[in-house]
Short mmCIF file of C-alpha atoms in Angstrom, two decimals:
data_model
loop_
_atom_site.label_atom_id
_atom_site.label_comp_id
_atom_site.label_asym_id
_atom_site.label_seq_id
_atom_site.Cartn_x
_atom_site.Cartn_y
_atom_site.Cartn_z
CA UNK F 1 0.00 0.00 0.00
CA UNK F 2 1.46 3.26 -1.10
CA UNK F 3 0.53 6.35 0.83
CA UNK F 4 0.85 10.01 -0.07
CA UNK F 5 0.13 12.80 2.35
CA UNK F 6 -0.25 16.42 1.37
CA UNK F 7 -0.81 18.95 4.05
CA UNK F 8 -1.60 22.59 4.49
CA UNK F 9 -3.99 23.75 7.19
CA UNK F 10 -5.48 20.29 7.04
CA UNK F 11 -3.95 17.25 5.37
CA UNK F 12 -5.28 15.29 2.47
CA UNK F 13 -4.40 11.60 2.59
CA UNK F 14 -4.66 9.45 -0.50
CA UNK F 15 -4.29 5.71 -0.08
CA UNK F 16 -3.85 3.57 -3.13
CA UNK F 17 -3.62 -0.17 -3.63
CA UNK F 18 -2.03 -0.85 -6.99
CA UNK F 19 -3.25 -3.72 -9.06
CA UNK F 20 -0.76 -6.27 -10.31
CA UNK F 21 0.62 -5.29 -13.66
CA UNK F 22 0.35 -1.58 -12.97
CA UNK F 23 3.05 1.03 -12.82
CA UNK F 24 2.37 3.65 -10.20
CA UNK F 25 3.32 7.23 -10.94
CA UNK F 26 3.23 9.12 -7.75
CA UNK F 27 3.97 12.83 -8.12
CA UNK F 28 4.60 15.08 -5.17
CA UNK F 29 2.47 18.12 -4.45
CA UNK F 30 3.06 21.22 -2.40
CA UNK F 31 -0.60 21.42 -1.47
CA UNK F 32 -3.99 19.95 -2.25
CA UNK F 33 -4.66 22.55 -4.98
CA UNK F 34 -1.67 21.49 -7.03
CA UNK F 35 -2.73 17.83 -6.61
CA UNK F 36 -6.17 18.57 -8.04
CA UNK F 37 -4.67 20.52 -10.92
CA UNK F 38 -2.21 17.81 -11.93
CA UNK F 39 -4.60 14.90 -11.45
CA UNK F 40 -6.85 16.19 -14.23
CA UNK F 41 -4.09 15.50 -16.76
CA UNK F 42 -3.38 11.93 -15.67
CA UNK F 43 -4.86 8.96 -17.58
CA UNK F 44 -7.56 7.89 -15.10
CA UNK F 45 -9.74 9.66 -12.62
CA UNK F 46 -7.72 8.14 -9.81
CA UNK F 47 -4.81 10.30 -10.98
CA UNK F 48 -2.19 7.84 -9.88
CA UNK F 49 -1.54 4.98 -12.24
CA UNK F 50 -1.33 3.70 -15.75
CA UNK F 51 -1.77 0.00 -16.31
CA UNK F 52 -0.32 -2.54 -18.64
CA UNK F 53 -3.18 -5.01 -18.76
CA UNK F 54 -2.25 -8.65 -18.72
CA UNK F 55 -4.38 -11.77 -19.01
CA UNK F 56 -5.12 -11.51 -15.31
CA UNK F 57 -6.56 -8.01 -15.62
CA UNK F 58 -10.17 -9.05 -15.01
CA UNK F 59 -9.24 -11.06 -11.97
CA UNK F 60 -7.14 -8.39 -10.35
CA UNK F 61 -9.00 -5.22 -11.19
CA UNK F 62 -11.48 -5.76 -8.39
CA UNK F 63 -8.65 -5.55 -5.88
CA UNK F 64 -7.66 -1.98 -6.81
CA UNK F 65 -8.92 0.68 -4.48
CA UNK F 66 -8.62 4.39 -4.27
CA UNK F 67 -9.80 6.22 -1.21
CA UNK F 68 -9.44 9.91 -0.40
CA UNK F 69 -10.00 11.16 3.12
CA UNK F 70 -9.56 14.52 4.81
CA UNK F 71 -7.52 14.63 8.01
CA UNK F 72 -7.38 17.32 10.64
CA UNK F 73 -3.82 16.50 11.65
CA UNK F 74 -0.61 16.51 9.67
CA UNK F 75 0.83 13.05 8.93
CA UNK F 76 -2.20 11.11 10.20
CA UNK F 77 -2.38 7.32 9.75
CA UNK F 78 -0.38 7.10 6.56
CA UNK F 79 2.90 7.35 8.42
CA UNK F 80 1.97 4.63 10.92
CA UNK F 81 3.58 1.33 9.85
CA UNK F 82 1.39 -0.65 12.26
CA UNK F 83 -1.77 0.76 10.70
CA UNK F 84 -0.36 0.02 7.26
CA UNK F 85 0.10 -3.63 8.26
CA UNK F 86 -3.46 -3.76 9.58
CA UNK F 87 -4.82 -2.47 6.27
CA UNK F 88 -2.65 -4.88 4.30
CA UNK F 89 -3.80 -7.84 6.42
CA UNK F 90 -7.43 -6.78 6.08
CA UNK F 91 -7.09 -6.75 2.30
CA UNK F 92 -5.31 -10.12 2.25
CA UNK F 93 -7.87 -11.68 4.59
CA UNK F 94 -10.76 -10.46 2.44
CA UNK F 95 -9.19 -11.97 -0.69
CA UNK F 96 -8.50 -15.15 1.29
CA UNK F 97 -12.25 -15.49 1.99
CA UNK F 98 -13.06 -15.35 -1.77
CA UNK F 99 -15.77 -12.64 -1.69
CA UNK F 100 -17.81 -14.03 -4.58
CA UNK F 101 -18.46 -17.23 -2.59
CA UNK F 102 -19.43 -15.21 0.49
CA UNK F 103 -21.98 -13.29 -1.56
CA UNK F 104 -23.55 -16.56 -2.68
CA UNK F 105 -23.68 -17.94 0.87
CA UNK F 106 -25.08 -14.70 2.26
CA UNK F 107 -27.76 -14.26 -0.40
CA UNK F 108 -28.77 -17.92 -0.10
CA UNK F 109 -29.13 -17.72 3.67
CA UNK F 110 -31.09 -14.46 3.65
CA UNK F 111 -33.33 -15.71 0.85
CA UNK F 112 -34.25 -18.98 2.59
CA UNK F 113 -34.82 -17.31 5.95
CA UNK F 114 -37.03 -14.72 4.25
CA UNK F 115 -39.02 -17.48 2.55
CA UNK F 116 -39.61 -19.31 5.84
CA UNK F 117 -40.78 -16.07 7.46
CA UNK F 118 -43.08 -15.22 4.53
CA UNK F 119 -44.69 -18.64 4.91
CA UNK F 120 -45.20 -18.10 8.66
CA UNK F 121 -45.63 -14.34 9.23
CA UNK F 122 -47.43 -14.73 12.57
CA UNK F 123 -44.40 -16.44 14.12
CA UNK F 124 -41.93 -13.63 13.40
CA UNK F 125 -40.15 -12.33 16.50
CA UNK F 126 -37.38 -9.76 16.80
CA UNK F 127 -35.42 -12.17 19.00
CA UNK F 128 -34.91 -14.34 15.91
CA UNK F 129 -32.77 -11.65 14.31
CA UNK F 130 -29.74 -12.37 16.51
CA UNK F 131 -30.04 -16.10 15.89
CA UNK F 132 -30.27 -15.54 12.14
CA UNK F 133 -27.17 -13.33 12.24
CA UNK F 134 -25.22 -15.93 14.23
CA UNK F 135 -26.22 -18.59 11.71
CA UNK F 136 -25.02 -16.44 8.82
CA UNK F 137 -21.73 -15.79 10.61
CA UNK F 138 -21.25 -19.54 11.11
CA UNK F 139 -21.87 -20.18 7.42
CA UNK F 140 -19.36 -17.51 6.42
CA UNK F 141 -16.82 -19.12 8.78
CA UNK F 142 -17.45 -22.52 7.19
CA UNK F 143 -17.18 -21.03 3.72
CA UNK F 144 -13.91 -19.33 4.71
CA UNK F 145 -12.49 -22.59 6.05
CA UNK F 146 -13.30 -24.50 2.85
CA UNK F 147 -11.92 -21.92 0.40
CA UNK F 148 -8.96 -21.25 2.71
CA UNK F 149 -7.85 -24.87 3.04
CA UNK F 150 -8.08 -25.15 -0.73
CA UNK F 151 -5.73 -22.18 -1.17
CA UNK F 152 -3.18 -23.66 1.24
CA UNK F 153 -2.90 -26.87 -0.77
CA UNK F 154 -3.25 -25.21 -4.17
CA UNK F 155 -0.64 -22.50 -3.72
CA UNK F 156 1.56 -23.83 -6.53
CA UNK F 157 -1.35 -23.98 -8.97
CA UNK F 158 -2.65 -20.59 -7.85
CA UNK F 159 0.68 -18.95 -8.70
CA UNK F 160 -0.18 -19.78 -12.30
CA UNK F 161 -3.99 -19.58 -12.35
CA UNK F 162 -4.81 -17.06 -9.61
CA UNK F 163 -1.66 -15.09 -8.72
CA UNK F 164 -3.79 -12.40 -7.03
CA UNK F 165 -4.80 -14.73 -4.17
CA UNK F 166 -3.00 -13.75 -0.96
CA UNK F 167 -0.89 -16.87 -0.35
CA UNK F 168 0.16 -17.14 -3.99
CA UNK F 169 0.92 -13.41 -4.07
CA UNK F 170 3.00 -13.60 -0.88
CA UNK F 171 0.63 -11.30 1.01
CA UNK F 172 -0.31 -14.00 3.52
CA UNK F 173 2.06 -16.59 4.94
CA UNK F 174 1.12 -20.25 5.01
CA UNK F 175 1.41 -20.20 8.79
CA UNK F 176 -1.06 -17.31 9.02
CA UNK F 177 -3.38 -19.09 6.60
CA UNK F 178 -3.40 -22.20 8.78
CA UNK F 179 -4.19 -20.09 11.82
CA UNK F 180 -7.10 -18.46 10.00
CA UNK F 181 -8.67 -21.67 8.67
CA UNK F 182 -8.47 -23.37 12.07
CA UNK F 183 -9.92 -20.29 13.75
CA UNK F 184 -12.75 -20.09 11.22
CA UNK F 185 -13.61 -23.78 11.61
CA UNK F 186 -13.54 -23.60 15.42
CA UNK F 187 -15.62 -20.41 15.51
CA UNK F 188 -18.21 -21.84 13.12
CA UNK F 189 -18.55 -25.08 15.07
CA UNK F 190 -18.85 -23.20 18.36
CA UNK F 191 -21.59 -20.92 17.02
CA UNK F 192 -23.59 -23.77 15.52
CA UNK F 193 -23.17 -26.04 18.52
CA UNK F 194 -24.36 -23.38 20.96
CA UNK F 195 -27.33 -22.17 18.91
CA UNK F 196 -28.70 -24.79 16.55
CA UNK F 197 -28.66 -28.22 18.14
CA UNK F 198 -27.05 -31.56 17.28
CA UNK F 199 -28.70 -32.18 13.89
CA UNK F 200 -27.66 -28.87 12.29
CA UNK F 201 -24.23 -29.26 13.92
CA UNK F 202 -23.87 -32.66 12.25
CA UNK F 203 -24.80 -31.14 8.87
CA UNK F 204 -22.26 -28.38 9.45
CA UNK F 205 -19.55 -30.94 10.28
CA UNK F 206 -20.44 -32.87 7.13
CA UNK F 207 -19.94 -29.73 5.08
CA UNK F 208 -16.53 -29.10 6.67
CA UNK F 209 -15.55 -32.74 6.14
CA UNK F 210 -16.48 -32.66 2.45
CA UNK F 211 -14.63 -29.37 2.02
CA UNK F 212 -11.56 -30.93 3.65
CA UNK F 213 -11.38 -34.12 1.59
CA UNK F 214 -11.93 -32.03 -1.54
CA UNK F 215 -8.54 -30.31 -1.08
CA UNK F 216 -6.39 -32.16 1.47
CA UNK F 217 -4.07 -35.08 0.61
CA UNK F 218 -4.19 -38.02 0.58
CA UNK F 219 -7.88 -37.70 -0.35
CA UNK F 220 -7.75 -34.61 -2.59
CA UNK F 221 -11.00 -35.50 -4.30
CA UNK F 222 -10.70 -32.51 -6.62
CA UNK F 223 -8.44 -34.75 -8.73
CA UNK F 224 -11.49 -36.79 -9.70
CA UNK F 225 -13.92 -34.62 -11.67
CA UNK F 226 -17.17 -36.49 -10.92
CA UNK F 227 -16.52 -36.72 -7.18
CA UNK F 228 -15.41 -33.08 -7.09
CA UNK F 229 -18.62 -31.98 -8.82
CA UNK F 230 -20.77 -33.98 -6.42
CA UNK F 231 -19.00 -32.49 -3.38
CA UNK F 232 -19.50 -28.91 -4.57
CA UNK F 233 -23.12 -29.54 -5.55
CA UNK F 234 -23.83 -31.19 -2.18
CA UNK F 235 -22.25 -28.47 -0.03
CA UNK F 236 -23.35 -25.37 -1.95
CA UNK F 237 -26.60 -26.82 -3.21
CA UNK F 238 -28.31 -29.30 -0.91
CA UNK F 239 -26.66 -28.76 2.50
CA UNK F 240 -26.90 -24.96 2.47
CA UNK F 241 -30.54 -24.77 1.37
CA UNK F 242 -31.84 -27.69 3.39
CA UNK F 243 -29.84 -26.75 6.49
CA UNK F 244 -30.82 -23.07 6.55
CA UNK F 245 -34.49 -23.79 5.96
CA UNK F 246 -34.52 -26.55 8.60
CA UNK F 247 -32.80 -24.31 11.15
CA UNK F 248 -35.18 -21.42 10.45
CA UNK F 249 -38.29 -23.56 10.89
CA UNK F 250 -36.82 -25.02 14.09
CA UNK F 251 -36.22 -21.49 15.41
CA UNK F 252 -39.88 -20.71 14.66
CA UNK F 253 -40.93 -23.78 16.67
CA UNK F 254 -41.97 -25.75 13.58
CA UNK F 255 -41.05 -29.22 12.41
CA UNK F 256 -39.40 -29.52 9.04
CA UNK F 257 -41.50 -30.05 5.94
CA UNK F 258 -40.76 -29.31 2.32
CA UNK F 259 -42.69 -26.56 0.61
CA UNK F 260 -42.88 -26.42 -3.18
CA UNK F 261 -40.78 -23.22 -3.45
CA UNK F 262 -38.06 -24.59 -1.12
CA UNK F 263 -37.96 -27.92 -2.97
CA UNK F 264 -37.66 -25.92 -6.19
CA UNK F 265 -34.78 -23.70 -5.03
CA UNK F 266 -32.90 -26.66 -3.53
CA UNK F 267 -33.14 -28.61 -6.79
CA UNK F 268 -32.38 -25.54 -8.90
CA UNK F 269 -29.33 -24.48 -6.88
CA UNK F 270 -27.96 -28.02 -6.58
CA UNK F 271 -27.92 -28.30 -10.38
CA UNK F 272 -26.58 -24.75 -10.59
CA UNK F 273 -23.79 -25.62 -8.15
CA UNK F 274 -22.94 -28.56 -10.42
CA UNK F 275 -22.58 -26.09 -13.30
CA UNK F 276 -20.34 -23.88 -11.14
CA UNK F 277 -18.25 -26.94 -10.32
CA UNK F 278 -17.90 -27.77 -14.02
CA UNK F 279 -17.15 -24.25 -15.24
CA UNK F 280 -14.91 -23.12 -12.37
CA UNK F 281 -11.98 -24.90 -14.03
CA UNK F 282 -12.37 -23.04 -17.32
CA UNK F 283 -10.06 -20.11 -16.37
CA UNK F 284 -7.57 -22.54 -14.77
CA UNK F 285 -6.78 -24.84 -17.67
CA UNK F 286 -3.19 -23.57 -18.03
CA UNK F 287 -2.23 -24.27 -14.41
CA UNK F 288 -4.18 -27.54 -14.23
CA UNK F 289 -2.32 -28.89 -17.22
CA UNK F 290 1.02 -27.78 -15.80
CA UNK F 291 0.36 -29.56 -12.49
CA UNK F 292 -1.38 -32.52 -14.14
CA UNK F 293 -4.74 -31.85 -12.49
CA UNK F 294 -7.38 -33.78 -14.40
CA UNK F 295 -10.55 -31.75 -15.03
CA UNK F 296 -13.26 -31.94 -17.64
CA UNK F 297 -11.92 -28.68 -19.07
CA UNK F 298 -8.46 -30.19 -19.63
CA UNK F 299 -9.93 -33.41 -21.03
CA UNK F 300 -12.80 -32.16 -23.18
CA UNK F 301 -11.68 -28.63 -23.96
CA UNK F 302 -12.86 -25.19 -22.87
CA UNK F 303 -15.48 -24.76 -25.58
CA UNK F 304 -17.20 -28.08 -24.89
CA UNK F 305 -17.38 -27.44 -21.14
CA UNK F 306 -18.72 -23.91 -21.63
CA UNK F 307 -21.44 -25.28 -23.89
CA UNK F 308 -22.20 -28.09 -21.43
CA UNK F 309 -22.54 -25.66 -18.54
CA UNK F 310 -24.75 -23.34 -20.58
CA UNK F 311 -26.94 -26.27 -21.62
CA UNK F 312 -27.44 -27.44 -18.04
CA UNK F 313 -28.39 -23.93 -16.95
CA UNK F 314 -30.89 -23.67 -19.80
CA UNK F 315 -32.45 -26.92 -18.57
CA UNK F 316 -32.74 -25.27 -15.16
CA UNK F 317 -34.51 -22.24 -16.62
CA UNK F 318 -36.84 -24.32 -18.79
CA UNK F 319 -37.71 -26.40 -15.73
CA UNK F 320 -38.47 -23.21 -13.79
CA UNK F 321 -40.90 -22.02 -16.47
CA UNK F 322 -42.60 -25.43 -16.61
CA UNK F 323 -42.92 -25.52 -12.82
CA UNK F 324 -44.73 -22.18 -12.90
CA UNK F 325 -47.00 -23.35 -15.74
CA UNK F 326 -48.01 -26.66 -14.17
CA UNK F 327 -48.04 -25.56 -10.49
CA UNK F 328 -49.78 -22.18 -10.48
CA UNK F 329 -50.93 -22.72 -6.91
CA UNK F 330 -47.30 -22.88 -5.71
CA UNK F 331 -45.61 -20.17 -7.80
CA UNK F 332 -46.35 -16.67 -9.04
CA UNK F 333 -46.47 -17.08 -12.80
CA UNK F 334 -46.35 -13.35 -13.47
CA UNK F 335 -42.86 -13.16 -11.94
CA UNK F 336 -41.39 -16.62 -12.32
CA UNK F 337 -41.94 -17.08 -16.05
CA UNK F 338 -40.70 -13.73 -17.44
CA UNK F 339 -37.77 -13.47 -15.00
CA UNK F 340 -36.41 -16.91 -15.94
CA UNK F 341 -36.96 -16.29 -19.65
CA UNK F 342 -34.94 -13.07 -19.36
CA UNK F 343 -32.14 -14.84 -17.44
CA UNK F 344 -32.05 -17.62 -20.05
CA UNK F 345 -31.78 -15.09 -22.89
CA UNK F 346 -28.98 -13.30 -21.03
CA UNK F 347 -27.15 -16.61 -20.65
CA UNK F 348 -27.46 -17.37 -24.37
CA UNK F 349 -26.16 -13.91 -25.20
CA UNK F 350 -23.17 -14.32 -22.87
CA UNK F 351 -22.36 -17.72 -24.39
CA UNK F 352 -22.51 -16.09 -27.83
CA UNK F 353 -20.06 -13.39 -26.70
CA UNK F 354 -17.71 -16.10 -25.43
CA UNK F 355 -17.87 -17.89 -28.79
CA UNK F 356 -17.30 -14.63 -30.63
CA UNK F 357 -14.24 -13.87 -28.47
CA UNK F 358 -12.81 -17.27 -29.45
CA UNK F 359 -12.60 -18.41 -25.82
CA UNK F 360 -9.77 -16.15 -24.73
CA UNK F 361 -8.79 -16.30 -21.07
CA UNK F 362 -10.27 -12.86 -20.52
CA UNK F 363 -13.60 -13.86 -22.09
CA UNK F 364 -13.69 -17.11 -20.11
CA UNK F 365 -13.19 -15.23 -16.85
CA UNK F 366 -16.02 -12.86 -17.80
CA UNK F 367 -18.29 -15.80 -18.61
CA UNK F 368 -17.55 -17.49 -15.28
CA UNK F 369 -18.31 -14.29 -13.38
CA UNK F 370 -21.58 -13.97 -15.27
CA UNK F 371 -22.59 -17.47 -14.15
CA UNK F 372 -22.09 -16.38 -10.54
CA UNK F 373 -24.24 -13.31 -11.20
CA UNK F 374 -27.01 -15.60 -12.45
CA UNK F 375 -26.60 -17.60 -9.23
CA UNK F 376 -27.05 -14.45 -7.14
CA UNK F 377 -30.05 -13.39 -9.22
CA UNK F 378 -31.91 -16.63 -8.49
CA UNK F 379 -31.60 -16.15 -4.74
CA UNK F 380 -32.73 -12.53 -5.04
CA UNK F 381 -35.86 -13.67 -6.91
CA UNK F 382 -36.63 -16.64 -4.68
CA UNK F 383 -38.52 -14.99 -1.78
CA UNK F 384 -40.95 -13.41 -4.25
CA UNK F 385 -41.83 -16.36 -6.51
#
């Protein structure tokens, strides 16, 4: 983290995190007026850097930040090395948690809790809010453990495929990473054990176990494509949806029973998680081949896997439309049919863009991110269908 401080009667502190592949040009200024004058002539509105974009541009751009804050004292925090280390660790820890997976977990949890409350509005109590928050925190801890343990054992591959991840980039030591994953697992288990009873705790332990054998030798089930797909679909699809809905009904004092919308979202997301499992290897073909990791993408080719994933998602969307047509008593046709038609058309368009771009690494990364956006969109729609 590079820090510049300009000061007059009050200081202006600009903190900048440069993205990999960028060359920072950091001029000095006598005062804030000269900074504003010069920054207008620099290439970007940030006024600090020009970039030489590499194939990892799309993956690393999200990690660039520019923040400007006014300070009443000269020097302020920018000159404090301890505070610098805190900010650097915060950034590394956030990347370590893989934010796109946290968004999926968070949206899924909120969506299922909202659905259970919509189905039982008379049982809503404010005291449930704290329990819901503790459950979400436990899920984020479990998610962090699973993606973290994977980074520890994939550091060599990540230096090729995902050099922006904190261990691969050298921003987080392996020792610190082990401390974090063990802390996350222990915290998650403690929260679940104290708040949600033995059954949900057993489901939580199953999720951690599957996440462990996915990455850790001698099991390392990610080497076997079919088993790897089933693990991801089970954890992100079935266990998350079933577990959250079960826990929410239990908190409301109700026994578990499937409702048509919950059965729908569990089936939909489980198949969607299978697609994520299949397509997640698309941007990583180069590193997987180098380290002899067998994936469908390395065996069948990027284009075939992209088409396979798109086809499975289209089946999902067609099934959603048919469910609304044949079960009008369970779903709101006016929302469910047009929303899924629009999402299906957007998917087809994105697949066409990928084909047009000739499956470059940049286009593949964009396609994979779009699939995650479709995943988020389904959870946003779910409480209202």
